[in-house]
mmCIF file of C-alpha atoms in Angstrom:
data_model
loop_
_atom_site.group_PDB
_atom_site.id
_atom_site.type_symbol
_atom_site.label_atom_id
_atom_site.label_comp_id
_atom_site.label_asym_id
_atom_site.label_seq_id
_atom_site.Cartn_x
_atom_site.Cartn_y
_atom_site.Cartn_z
ATOM 1 C CA MET A 1440 -34.953 27.994 65.858
ATOM 2 C CA ILE A 1441 -33.559 30.133 63.076
ATOM 3 C CA ILE A 1442 -34.726 28.536 59.829
ATOM 4 C CA VAL A 1443 -33.522 29.561 56.367
ATOM 5 C CA HIS A 1444 -35.314 28.396 53.224
ATOM 6 C CA PHE A 1445 -33.543 28.602 49.844
ATOM 7 C CA THR A 1446 -35.903 28.953 46.869
ATOM 8 C CA PRO A 1447 -35.688 30.253 43.289
ATOM 9 C CA THR A 1448 -38.643 32.653 43.712
ATOM 10 C CA TYR A 1449 -41.280 33.433 46.308
ATOM 11 C CA HIS A 1450 -44.806 34.766 46.605
ATOM 12 C CA PRO A 1451 -46.342 36.693 44.818
ATOM 13 C CA VAL A 1452 -44.739 34.717 41.981
ATOM 14 C CA ILE A 1453 -47.294 31.998 41.190
ATOM 15 C CA GLY A 1454 -46.148 28.384 41.092
ATOM 16 C CA GLY A 1455 -45.955 25.119 42.952
ATOM 17 C CA ILE A 1456 -42.644 25.626 44.757
ATOM 18 C CA GLU A 1457 -43.558 29.219 45.638
ATOM 19 C CA SER A 1458 -46.850 28.113 47.189
ATOM 20 C CA VAL A 1459 -45.237 25.284 49.137
ATOM 21 C CA VAL A 1460 -42.394 27.407 50.528
ATOM 22 C CA LYS A 1461 -44.795 30.199 51.496
ATOM 23 C CA SER A 1462 -47.000 27.719 53.369
ATOM 24 C CA LEU A 1463 -44.010 26.251 55.197
ATOM 25 C CA ALA A 1464 -42.376 29.573 56.012
ATOM 26 C CA THR A 1465 -45.500 31.340 57.289
ATOM 27 C CA GLN A 1466 -46.601 28.331 59.347
ATOM 28 C CA MET A 1467 -43.152 28.069 60.946
ATOM 29 C CA ALA A 1468 -43.068 31.822 61.647
ATOM 30 C CA SER A 1469 -46.483 31.572 63.322
ATOM 31 C CA LEU A 1470 -44.940 29.028 65.715
ATOM 32 C CA ASN A 1471 -42.411 31.668 66.849
ATOM 33 C CA HIS A 1472 -39.450 30.451 64.815
ATOM 34 C CA ARG A 1473 -37.219 33.060 63.162
ATOM 35 C CA VAL A 1474 -37.714 32.355 59.464
ATOM 36 C CA TYR A 1475 -35.802 33.665 56.452
ATOM 37 C CA VAL A 1476 -36.469 32.952 52.784
ATOM 38 C CA ILE A 1477 -33.512 33.501 50.466
ATOM 39 C CA CYS A 1478 -34.527 33.856 46.805
ATOM 40 C CA LEU A 1479 -31.925 33.311 44.127
ATOM 41 C CA SER A 1480 -33.996 35.303 41.627
ATOM 42 C CA ARG A 1481 -35.574 38.766 41.498
ATOM 43 C CA HIS A 1482 -38.545 38.248 39.169
ATOM 44 C CA THR A 1483 -40.916 40.285 41.345
ATOM 45 C CA LEU A 1484 -38.614 43.191 42.213
ATOM 46 C CA VAL A 1485 -38.851 46.649 40.709
ATOM 47 C CA SER A 1486 -36.226 48.469 42.784
ATOM 48 C CA ASP A 1487 -33.261 47.797 45.033
ATOM 49 C CA SER A 1488 -35.273 49.103 47.985
ATOM 50 C CA ALA A 1489 -37.406 45.945 47.812
ATOM 51 C CA ARG A 1490 -34.502 43.509 48.035
ATOM 52 C CA GLU A 1491 -35.263 42.697 51.661
ATOM 53 C CA ILE A 1492 -38.845 42.667 52.914
ATOM 54 C CA THR A 1493 -40.879 41.171 55.748
ATOM 55 C CA ALA A 1494 -44.154 39.453 54.887
ATOM 56 C CA ASP A 1495 -46.371 37.419 57.259
ATOM 57 C CA GLY A 1496 -43.566 37.296 59.826
ATOM 58 C CA VAL A 1497 -41.040 35.958 57.281
ATOM 59 C CA SER A 1498 -37.895 37.866 56.273
ATOM 60 C CA VAL A 1499 -37.495 37.558 52.491
ATOM 61 C CA LEU A 1500 -34.092 38.347 50.937
ATOM 62 C CA TYR A 1501 -33.606 38.549 47.161
ATOM 63 C CA PHE A 1502 -30.265 37.813 45.513
ATOM 64 C CA THR A 1503 -28.983 37.475 41.953
ATOM 65 C CA HIS A 1504 -25.787 36.072 40.498
ATOM 66 C CA TYR A 1505 -24.516 39.668 40.210
ATOM 67 C CA ASP A 1506 -24.390 39.856 43.996
ATOM 68 C CA ILE A 1507 -21.172 37.834 44.039
ATOM 69 C CA PHE A 1508 -19.540 41.164 43.077
ATOM 70 C CA SER A 1509 -21.130 43.061 45.977
ATOM 71 C CA PRO A 1510 -19.249 42.796 49.304
ATOM 72 C CA SER A 1511 -22.242 44.179 51.218
ATOM 73 C CA ARG A 1512 -24.632 41.606 49.738
ATOM 74 C CA ILE A 1513 -22.209 38.746 50.341
ATOM 75 C CA SER A 1514 -21.760 39.944 53.924
ATOM 76 C CA ARG A 1515 -25.534 40.049 54.458
ATOM 77 C CA LEU A 1516 -26.005 36.555 53.053
ATOM 78 C CA SER A 1517 -23.118 35.188 55.102
ATOM 79 C CA LYS A 1518 -24.516 36.699 58.308
ATOM 80 C CA VAL A 1519 -27.920 35.068 57.796
ATOM 81 C CA LEU A 1520 -26.427 31.687 56.901
ATOM 82 C CA ARG A 1521 -24.065 31.635 59.858
ATOM 83 C CA SER A 1522 -26.904 32.412 62.261
ATOM 84 C CA ALA A 1523 -29.038 29.547 60.981
ATOM 85 C CA ASP A 1524 -29.894 26.388 62.868
ATOM 86 C CA ILE A 1525 -31.631 24.939 59.798
ATOM 87 C CA LEU A 1526 -30.980 25.391 56.056
ATOM 88 C CA HIS A 1527 -33.675 23.978 53.813
ATOM 89 C CA LEU A 1528 -33.118 23.873 50.035
ATOM 90 C CA HIS A 1529 -36.148 23.943 47.727
ATOM 91 C CA ASP A 1530 -34.634 23.694 44.255
ATOM 92 C CA PRO A 1531 -33.060 20.376 43.242
ATOM 93 C CA LYS A 1532 -31.372 22.065 40.268
ATOM 94 C CA LEU A 1533 -29.465 24.355 42.652
ATOM 95 C CA GLY A 1534 -29.328 21.880 45.507
ATOM 96 C CA LEU A 1535 -25.962 20.426 44.596
ATOM 97 C CA LEU A 1536 -24.135 23.712 44.236
ATOM 98 C CA VAL A 1537 -25.641 25.157 47.392
ATOM 99 C CA ALA A 1538 -24.950 21.956 49.316
ATOM 100 C CA ILE A 1539 -21.270 22.141 48.360
ATOM 101 C CA ALA A 1540 -21.108 25.780 49.467
ATOM 102 C CA LEU A 1541 -22.798 24.939 52.752
ATOM 103 C CA THR A 1542 -20.071 22.503 53.734
ATOM 104 C CA LEU A 1543 -18.524 25.682 55.165
ATOM 105 C CA LEU A 1544 -21.264 25.498 57.799
ATOM 106 C CA PRO A 1545 -20.612 22.044 59.283
ATOM 107 C CA LYS A 1546 -22.693 22.606 62.436
ATOM 108 C CA THR A 1547 -25.860 23.684 60.614
ATOM 109 C CA LYS A 1548 -28.467 21.069 59.750
ATOM 110 C CA LYS A 1549 -29.198 20.939 56.024
ATOM 111 C CA TYR A 1550 -32.226 19.581 54.161
ATOM 112 C CA LEU A 1551 -33.428 19.310 50.564
ATOM 113 C CA THR A 1552 -37.020 19.024 49.349
ATOM 114 C CA THR A 1553 -37.158 17.463 45.877
ATOM 115 C CA HIS A 1554 -40.327 19.245 44.629
ATOM 116 C CA GLY A 1555 -40.769 16.737 41.859
ATOM 117 C CA GLY A 1556 -37.079 16.635 41.012
ATOM 118 C CA PHE A 1557 -36.634 16.289 37.273
ATOM 119 C CA TYR A 1558 -37.218 12.595 36.722
ATOM 120 C CA HIS A 1559 -40.740 12.791 35.290
ATOM 121 C CA HIS A 1560 -39.727 14.283 31.928
ATOM 122 C CA ASN A 1561 -36.756 14.554 29.570
ATOM 123 C CA ARG A 1562 -35.612 18.039 30.574
ATOM 124 C CA PHE A 1563 -32.393 18.972 32.429
ATOM 125 C CA PRO A 1564 -30.252 16.084 31.091
ATOM 126 C CA LEU A 1565 -27.017 17.729 32.310
ATOM 127 C CA ILE A 1566 -28.340 18.130 35.862
ATOM 128 C CA LYS A 1567 -29.359 14.471 35.893
ATOM 129 C CA LYS A 1568 -25.847 13.457 34.859
ATOM 130 C CA LEU A 1569 -24.355 15.685 37.549
ATOM 131 C CA TYR A 1570 -26.545 14.086 40.200
ATOM 132 C CA ALA A 1571 -25.124 10.700 39.268
ATOM 133 C CA SER A 1572 -21.515 11.884 39.677
ATOM 134 C CA THR A 1573 -19.214 11.229 42.615
ATOM 135 C CA TRP A 1574 -19.025 14.864 43.692
ATOM 136 C CA ALA A 1575 -22.809 15.113 43.621
ATOM 137 C CA ARG A 1576 -23.072 12.154 45.962
ATOM 138 C CA TYR A 1577 -20.577 13.918 48.212
ATOM 139 C CA ALA A 1578 -22.769 17.039 48.205
ATOM 140 C CA LEU A 1579 -25.908 15.052 48.977
ATOM 141 C CA GLY A 1580 -23.996 13.365 51.766
ATOM 142 C CA LYS A 1581 -23.772 16.733 53.512
ATOM 143 C CA LEU A 1582 -27.545 16.877 53.847
ATOM 144 C CA ASN A 1583 -29.264 15.566 56.971
ATOM 145 C CA THR A 1584 -32.434 14.548 55.124
ATOM 146 C CA VAL A 1585 -33.833 14.595 51.607
ATOM 147 C CA PHE A 1586 -37.609 15.118 51.690
ATOM 148 C CA ALA A 1587 -39.014 13.330 48.627
ATOM 149 C CA ILE A 1588 -42.473 14.696 47.821
ATOM 150 C CA SER A 1589 -43.675 11.716 45.779
ATOM 151 C CA GLU A 1590 -43.041 7.998 45.484
ATOM 152 C CA ALA A 1591 -41.249 8.576 42.172
ATOM 153 C CA ASP A 1592 -38.900 11.105 43.794
ATOM 154 C CA PHE A 1593 -38.324 8.796 46.736
ATOM 155 C CA LEU A 1594 -37.184 5.956 44.482
ATOM 156 C CA ALA A 1595 -34.986 8.255 42.354
ATOM 157 C CA PHE A 1596 -33.185 9.930 45.251
ATOM 158 C CA SER A 1597 -32.848 6.677 47.197
ATOM 159 C CA ARG A 1598 -30.775 5.391 44.281
ATOM 160 C CA LEU A 1599 -28.710 8.576 44.043
ATOM 161 C CA SER A 1600 -28.168 9.711 47.560
ATOM 162 C CA PRO A 1601 -25.844 8.356 50.249
ATOM 163 C CA VAL A 1602 -28.024 10.123 52.819
ATOM 164 C CA PRO A 1603 -29.366 7.381 55.110
ATOM 165 C CA ASN A 1604 -32.597 9.258 55.578
ATOM 166 C CA VAL A 1605 -34.266 9.894 52.230
ATOM 167 C CA ARG A 1606 -37.746 10.419 53.543
ATOM 168 C CA LEU A 1607 -41.074 10.238 51.726
ATOM 169 C CA SER A 1608 -42.731 13.452 52.861
ATOM 170 C CA LEU A 1609 -45.874 14.372 50.950
ATOM 171 C CA ASN A 1610 -46.104 17.883 49.560
ATOM 172 C CA VAL A 1611 -47.567 20.892 51.358
ATOM 173 C CA VAL A 1612 -50.746 22.135 49.671
ATOM 174 C CA ARG A 1613 -53.159 24.932 50.550
ATOM 175 C CA MET A 1614 -56.495 23.449 51.517
ATOM 176 C CA ASN A 1615 -59.550 24.978 49.809
ATOM 177 C CA PRO A 1616 -57.489 28.036 48.752
ATOM 178 C CA PHE A 1617 -60.480 30.019 47.459
ATOM 179 C CA GLY A 1618 -62.679 29.433 50.492
ATOM 180 C CA VAL A 1619 -65.621 27.758 48.745
ATOM 181 C CA ASP A 1620 -68.299 25.502 50.171
ATOM 182 C CA PRO A 1621 -66.961 22.093 49.020
ATOM 183 C CA ALA A 1622 -70.479 20.670 48.915
ATOM 184 C CA VAL A 1623 -71.812 23.175 46.344
ATOM 185 C CA HIS A 1624 -71.305 21.759 42.857
ATOM 186 C CA PRO A 1625 -73.625 20.869 39.971
ATOM 187 C CA PRO A 1626 -74.604 17.209 39.513
ATOM 188 C CA GLY A 1627 -72.740 15.103 36.969
ATOM 189 C CA VAL A 1628 -69.179 15.288 35.700
ATOM 190 C CA ARG A 1629 -69.510 17.416 32.560
ATOM 191 C CA ASN A 1630 -68.642 20.807 34.043
ATOM 192 C CA TRP A 1631 -64.847 21.081 34.021
ATOM 193 C CA LEU A 1632 -62.468 23.682 35.398
ATOM 194 C CA TYR A 1633 -58.740 24.296 34.973
ATOM 195 C CA TRP A 1634 -56.614 26.922 36.702
ATOM 196 C CA GLY A 1635 -52.847 27.316 36.469
ATOM 197 C CA ARG A 1636 -50.119 28.028 33.980
ATOM 198 C CA THR A 1637 -50.491 27.719 30.216
ATOM 199 C CA SER A 1638 -46.951 26.443 29.554
ATOM 200 C CA SER A 1639 -46.453 23.611 27.053
ATOM 201 C CA ASN A 1640 -46.236 20.893 29.710
ATOM 202 C CA LYS A 1641 -49.818 21.671 30.788
ATOM 203 C CA ASN A 1642 -50.930 20.064 27.504
ATOM 204 C CA LEU A 1643 -53.951 22.343 27.139
ATOM 205 C CA VAL A 1644 -54.044 22.087 23.345
ATOM 206 C CA SER A 1645 -54.407 18.326 23.735
ATOM 207 C CA LEU A 1646 -57.250 18.964 26.186
ATOM 208 C CA LEU A 1647 -59.022 21.171 23.629
ATOM 209 C CA ASN A 1648 -58.527 18.501 20.967
ATOM 210 C CA PHE A 1649 -60.033 15.959 23.338
ATOM 211 C CA LEU A 1650 -63.085 18.185 23.851
ATOM 212 C CA MET A 1651 -63.484 18.408 20.063
ATOM 213 C CA PHE A 1652 -63.396 14.605 19.920
ATOM 214 C CA LEU A 1653 -66.012 14.407 22.691
ATOM 215 C CA ASN A 1654 -68.215 16.926 20.868
ATOM 216 C CA ASN A 1655 -68.045 14.793 17.731
ATOM 217 C CA ASN A 1656 -69.236 11.839 19.809
ATOM 218 C CA ASP A 1657 -72.156 13.783 21.337
ATOM 219 C CA VAL A 1658 -70.468 14.123 24.737
ATOM 220 C CA HIS A 1659 -70.576 17.829 25.527
ATOM 221 C CA ILE A 1660 -68.320 19.215 28.241
ATOM 222 C CA VAL A 1661 -68.286 22.806 29.508
ATOM 223 C CA LEU A 1662 -64.704 23.871 30.290
ATOM 224 C CA HIS A 1663 -63.557 27.012 32.120
ATOM 225 C CA VAL A 1664 -59.837 27.900 31.853
ATOM 226 C CA CYS A 1665 -58.328 30.405 34.303
ATOM 227 C CA SER A 1666 -54.758 31.653 34.159
ATOM 228 C CA SER A 1667 -52.587 34.658 34.903
ATOM 229 C CA TYR A 1668 -50.463 33.561 31.944
ATOM 230 C CA PRO A 1669 -51.142 34.407 28.270
ATOM 231 C CA LEU A 1670 -54.288 32.861 26.816
ATOM 232 C CA GLN A 1671 -54.337 34.373 23.309
ATOM 233 C CA ASP A 1672 -53.091 31.269 21.494
ATOM 234 C CA LEU A 1673 -55.586 28.997 23.268
ATOM 235 C CA ILE A 1674 -58.446 31.416 22.596
ATOM 236 C CA ALA A 1675 -57.501 31.563 18.917
ATOM 237 C CA PHE A 1676 -57.299 27.753 18.731
ATOM 238 C CA ALA A 1677 -60.718 27.323 20.335
ATOM 239 C CA LYS A 1678 -62.278 29.929 18.037
ATOM 240 C CA GLN A 1679 -60.673 28.383 14.942
ATOM 241 C CA HIS A 1680 -62.135 24.964 15.794
ATOM 242 C CA GLY A 1681 -65.548 26.166 16.858
ATOM 243 C CA LEU A 1682 -65.230 25.251 20.541
ATOM 244 C CA THR A 1683 -68.093 27.332 21.882
ATOM 245 C CA ASN A 1684 -68.236 25.291 25.096
ATOM 246 C CA VAL A 1685 -64.824 26.543 26.343
ATOM 247 C CA PHE A 1686 -64.508 29.819 28.290
ATOM 248 C CA PHE A 1687 -61.281 31.639 29.125
ATOM 249 C CA TYR A 1688 -60.529 34.032 32.005
ATOM 250 C CA HIS A 1689 -57.295 35.998 32.224
ATOM 251 C CA LYS A 1690 -56.201 36.946 35.751
ATOM 252 C CA PRO A 1691 -59.557 36.343 37.446
ATOM 253 C CA ASP A 1692 -59.669 37.366 41.101
ATOM 254 C CA ASN A 1693 -60.206 34.823 43.852
ATOM 255 C CA SER A 1694 -63.929 35.498 44.161
ATOM 256 C CA HIS A 1695 -64.380 34.843 40.440
ATOM 257 C CA ILE A 1696 -62.460 31.551 40.669
ATOM 258 C CA ALA A 1697 -64.542 30.591 43.719
ATOM 259 C CA SER A 1698 -67.699 31.194 41.697
ATOM 260 C CA LEU A 1699 -66.385 29.023 38.855
ATOM 261 C CA ILE A 1700 -65.500 26.244 41.316
ATOM 262 C CA ASN A 1701 -69.101 26.195 42.521
ATOM 263 C CA GLN A 1702 -70.290 26.032 38.901
ATOM 264 C CA SER A 1703 -68.008 23.065 38.179
ATOM 265 C CA SER A 1704 -67.850 19.447 39.290
ATOM 266 C CA VAL A 1705 -64.446 18.382 37.874
ATOM 267 C CA PHE A 1706 -60.933 19.773 37.879
ATOM 268 C CA VAL A 1707 -58.958 18.592 34.855
ATOM 269 C CA LEU A 1708 -55.147 18.433 34.653
ATOM 270 C CA PRO A 1709 -53.966 17.036 31.278
ATOM 271 C CA SER A 1710 -50.244 17.756 31.832
ATOM 272 C CA SER A 1711 -47.640 15.838 29.854
ATOM 273 C CA TYR A 1712 -45.282 16.136 32.828
ATOM 274 C CA GLU A 1713 -45.506 17.530 36.352
ATOM 275 C CA GLY A 1714 -43.249 17.680 39.353
ATOM 276 C CA PHE A 1715 -46.196 16.966 41.606
ATOM 277 C CA GLY A 1716 -49.572 18.348 40.490
ATOM 278 C CA LEU A 1717 -50.307 20.734 43.322
ATOM 279 C CA THR A 1718 -53.431 22.292 41.770
ATOM 280 C CA LEU A 1719 -54.990 18.846 41.568
ATOM 281 C CA VAL A 1720 -54.904 18.562 45.366
ATOM 282 C CA GLU A 1721 -56.072 22.171 45.836
ATOM 283 C CA ALA A 1722 -59.053 21.413 43.630
ATOM 284 C CA ALA A 1723 -59.922 18.159 45.404
ATOM 285 C CA SER A 1724 -59.831 19.967 48.768
ATOM 286 C CA SER A 1725 -62.423 22.342 47.274
ATOM 287 C CA GLY A 1726 -64.756 19.466 46.422
ATOM 288 C CA LEU A 1727 -63.902 19.053 42.727
ATOM 289 C CA LEU A 1728 -63.444 15.554 41.344
ATOM 290 C CA PRO A 1729 -59.952 15.181 39.816
ATOM 291 C CA ILE A 1730 -59.485 14.043 36.205
ATOM 292 C CA PHE A 1731 -55.856 13.934 35.114
ATOM 293 C CA ASN A 1732 -53.384 12.526 32.623
ATOM 294 C CA ASP A 1733 -52.248 9.022 33.541
ATOM 295 C CA ILE A 1734 -48.590 9.870 34.170
ATOM 296 C CA SER A 1735 -46.194 9.758 37.104
ATOM 297 C CA PRO A 1736 -46.442 11.369 39.578
ATOM 298 C CA LEU A 1737 -50.062 12.465 38.973
ATOM 299 C CA ASN A 1738 -51.268 8.872 39.173
ATOM 300 C CA THR A 1739 -49.687 8.511 42.634
ATOM 301 C CA VAL A 1740 -51.032 11.729 44.193
ATOM 302 C CA PHE A 1741 -54.327 10.079 45.207
ATOM 303 C CA PRO A 1742 -55.409 6.484 45.870
ATOM 304 C CA SER A 1743 -56.461 4.753 42.652
ATOM 305 C CA ASP A 1744 -60.169 4.996 43.495
ATOM 306 C CA VAL A 1745 -60.084 8.814 43.821
ATOM 307 C CA GLY A 1746 -60.620 10.646 40.541
ATOM 308 C CA LEU A 1747 -60.021 9.407 37.016
ATOM 309 C CA ALA A 1748 -56.710 8.890 35.205
ATOM 310 C CA LEU A 1749 -57.056 9.260 31.409
ATOM 311 C CA ASP A 1750 -54.599 8.684 28.601
ATOM 312 C CA PHE A 1751 -54.721 12.022 26.786
ATOM 313 C CA SER A 1752 -52.805 10.519 23.880
ATOM 314 C CA ASP A 1753 -55.611 7.986 23.224
ATOM 315 C CA PHE A 1754 -58.916 9.824 22.922
ATOM 316 C CA ARG A 1755 -61.028 6.767 22.160
ATOM 317 C CA SER A 1756 -59.983 4.818 25.271
ATOM 318 C CA SER A 1757 -60.327 8.010 27.319
ATOM 319 C CA LEU A 1758 -63.890 8.483 26.071
ATOM 320 C CA VAL A 1759 -64.802 4.938 27.121
ATOM 321 C CA ALA A 1760 -63.162 5.407 30.545
ATOM 322 C CA PHE A 1761 -64.906 8.757 31.074
ATOM 323 C CA LEU A 1762 -68.367 7.379 30.265
ATOM 324 C CA GLU A 1763 -67.811 4.482 32.669
ATOM 325 C CA TYR A 1764 -66.657 6.926 35.361
ATOM 326 C CA GLU A 1765 -69.677 9.154 34.729
ATOM 327 C CA MET A 1766 -72.029 6.215 35.244
ATOM 328 C CA ILE A 1767 -70.337 5.184 38.482
ATOM 329 C CA VAL A 1768 -70.255 8.711 39.927
ATOM 330 C CA SER A 1769 -73.901 9.349 39.078
ATOM 331 C CA SER A 1770 -74.928 6.645 41.551
ATOM 332 C CA ASP A 1771 -73.479 8.504 44.558
ATOM 333 C CA GLN A 1772 -71.653 11.716 43.626
ATOM 334 C CA SER A 1773 -71.549 13.084 47.171
ATOM 335 C CA THR A 1774 -69.504 10.087 48.352
ATOM 336 C CA PHE A 1775 -66.974 10.607 45.572
ATOM 337 C CA VAL A 1776 -66.651 14.280 46.546
ATOM 338 C CA THR A 1777 -66.227 13.375 50.215
ATOM 339 C CA ASP A 1778 -63.517 10.836 49.332
ATOM 340 C CA ALA A 1779 -61.643 13.398 47.197
ATOM 341 C CA ILE A 1780 -61.706 15.950 50.016
ATOM 342 C CA ALA A 1781 -60.521 13.350 52.538
ATOM 343 C CA ALA A 1782 -57.689 12.217 50.244
ATOM 344 C CA SER A 1783 -56.471 15.807 49.894
ATOM 345 C CA GLN A 1784 -56.172 16.322 53.648
ATOM 346 C CA VAL A 1785 -52.945 14.311 53.930
ATOM 347 C CA TYR A 1786 -51.254 17.272 52.200
ATOM 348 C CA SER A 1787 -52.530 19.914 54.641
ATOM 349 C CA PRO A 1788 -49.884 22.501 55.668
ATOM 350 C CA LYS A 1789 -50.416 22.005 59.403
ATOM 351 C CA ARG A 1790 -49.789 18.267 59.210
ATOM 352 C CA ARG A 1791 -46.761 18.588 56.933
ATOM 353 C CA VAL A 1792 -45.154 21.406 58.956
ATOM 354 C CA GLU A 1793 -45.497 19.391 62.165
ATOM 355 C CA GLU A 1794 -43.741 16.488 60.441
ATOM 356 C CA ILE A 1795 -40.904 18.620 59.059
ATOM 357 C CA LEU A 1796 -40.301 20.398 62.361
ATOM 358 C CA SER A 1797 -40.111 17.040 64.138
ATOM 359 C CA VAL A 1798 -37.394 15.985 61.662
ATOM 360 C CA TYR A 1799 -35.513 19.255 62.266
ATOM 361 C CA LEU A 1800 -35.529 18.559 66.004
ATOM 362 C CA SER A 1801 -34.581 14.885 65.790
#
């Protein structure tokens, strides 16, 4: 099959959608499908010569809104689209507009993956209104299947979409991405690790405030924070408040992160909103116990007995819940680690790609 994935950006840009699309595209290419990725952004490009590349068997084409004025670029895009058996959209914010445009390709199967949609926070109010409109329902009606990556997405798009097959299809996540031994971790649950972005939704200042509260109650946590994004403000905050038990690493390489994973027992994700929480699953597949903010969809990523959901807006109740969790885990930590690893496996790329390809062929 000729499969075309639409995405805002692609590897090496770091992010949840980028990781998911790369996993899908490379897995499908390895199964001898002809795979294109069309990016509607050029964040990683430095010259026009890099606007079409091949990586891991996948043809990656970069476009911007300026390309609507370039006959050669429009011709190239049109040629790829008209050759496609499958068109798979990976950005709900663009999904409607692209779906309308793709009505010009009535014989091509079309799919949308929600990637957390935009129903877990108060952003994108205009897009939400558009999705509820008549023309949006018409656009969604041109899709063969909407893959909802979480229960929250499934409920939201089932209400919006006339597509008879809105399908709950769990996200694609890299398993043990840093290649660690999942059994090598210190005892206890007081060595914490975070890796990912430092954007406001990650709620890292609240996490640091929580650690200050724990320190004041004689509960001392060691936290390592890794990010390729700016850390200066967080470092200054920690220094100002005397948080000597928090360590920051800017752009650590994979071997350094692997070392920190083996020095840690918990991965913490305090986000105020998330589309899915991909790093939480990556961490669990590496043998880290997940501790996360008690919000949707994070509290639906794993069964309720895997990890610990805390209310990061209520430090006192979170302290009580953490101490109870610590006591329970101490009785049989290896079983908790094994359960976290097992729970993460339902998101493995191989399993998810097999499922998606079977839908393509149905």
